Phi, psi and omega in degrees: 000151211248130176218139165246131177248121183262125191248132186218090185295316177081215200250170177046233177301341184306320159306332185278329184269327182303306190297338171286329177280334172291309175310327180278336172291309184304335176289314184289323179310298186299312181298331178250011177066038165279150168246115167259120189260115168262138174230119198267140176221154178287158174188155176059220190312292185325316174297313191295319188281338157290308176228000173088010183237112175312317185223080207290180189273346174292318174301310168317306193296316196296301167342299185286329170266014179248163178293318196208154164257137166248106184242144195247291176180154182234158181126145197201127188298340180306315178281325181296324184269026176225078171324330190253014176294126170288337190223109179256161183286314170314343163289339188275343175277329174293320169304316185296320192289311199290311188280327190274337182087017183288075191272351180239125169236126186261118194221092175304142165236124181224160174249171189231120174322310182287002184229349178314320180301353193257359188270141182287355182255154186288162181302314167306323188274325190255324177309115178092017169292122174202108171219177183236131173262110193247111175240150183268149205231343180234013172247194171076201175299325179296344184245332193289159175311132177224159173215136188233128168211176188291342194241350189205129150218162176204159185236137172262130182259081197261136174218150162256168170303313174306321175303315184287316188295325193277324180289312161329312167301315169309304172310314180291329191273330160306305180303337178272348169272345176244236191265019172061032186232126184230121169250108170292111174248138185210185173228045185312329189277359185233309186261148179280336177276338164303317182290334176297302173307339182278299177318307178298310173311307193283329156313310173301320176314328178293336183277347169255060195280348175287333176270134184274115182259134163215160187234133190223123180299153186293336177273342175279326169307316173303311181299308197294321177302348178264302191297314193212065167303344171275006177282334189275153170228294174227134174236135168232143184205160176305158173323297195288307176321313196277333171276343175276329186284333175290321171297314177310302182311324195278351178271349177306334187265349162120353176189135165303341178290353193244015183243114174289177154187175190222147189227106190238173194164214185292336193223211186295129175291142175256153178233111183212162184289149159304330186280180189249196197267349172046057184317319176316324193260002191300130175082354187279350187049059178234315194313142173291123177266008196280331175292326170297297190310303178309322184297323176306325176290303167312308170309299179309313182290326180296344185248041169064026177251076191303316181296318181307311189307303184305323168291331168309311186308306194291327188288326176291311176306320180290327171294320160319304175301312181289001185056029176262093176226162163277153196300337191281340175240008180286161185270138176307125178088004168277153175294132175271125183276151172279164178300303192295319178299319183297303180306310188287347173287311177302317175316304182290333169296300175326301178313308190271003186285149176221128189291000000 
């Protein structure tokens, strides 16, 4: 297969983990005889510094003309500590989602046997947890009409039936490929927008009789994820709720540095780790690259290349079993490997793998 990949390293640790993911993709492509062309582009604070725009038109063109985007992270303390800043790195991420029509964010939550001891939950609760959070990405309060003043401020949580239907279809499709269980998360006892979600979901449930559909208020879902994460198979929700719940889900595995994600929709899909840019670690070669590398596995699987994705996952699991880990997830008393050492080990595993 021939693929063109736009690479957006972004800010902070982004460039360091990005290069490891790209090298893993190159190793995988060599192993399976694929041809991948990579083109790098600016986003976030790096783009603001260069051209004054967190998502320049040139970057948009690179993304739009590619088969997929391999994104890392945006964010810089210079902007975090300046509430008066009119342009921020995070605006580049929102602009990318909006311009590419990326309305569905898919975040798998799974545990790794070698790392269950790092989870804040007891082993008997978390062992075997494996579910997918699907977050609507381009509607709701993040994009609705807003007003901000010294005495009054508001954000409008606007959704249309069409927006709800298209994200629910993504969720039902995932449920059909997994364990046929979908949980629709809302706040229908309080919010009008949530009642629209529930009405639409109840109508659509009849189209998917092979999927068990249940409904859960967002506060209950937040508790259930901690009390019984194995209850969930596929969870779908609106933008703001999804932002919060997916971050909650990301710590179940023991580290945000372990979980990848995909954003799909009308145009080029984007694959990225769920964590941020960790600007304090920039240039130190200590960041965990596994979420970025597992995002590469999701990228291959998106194009139907399941063996390729599976091999990347095997390589990551093997690195954990061999204790080739960065300091954040390393066993006490063992050597903490650098970002580049972990990436090189995984690439070498793929290069030398024999089925």
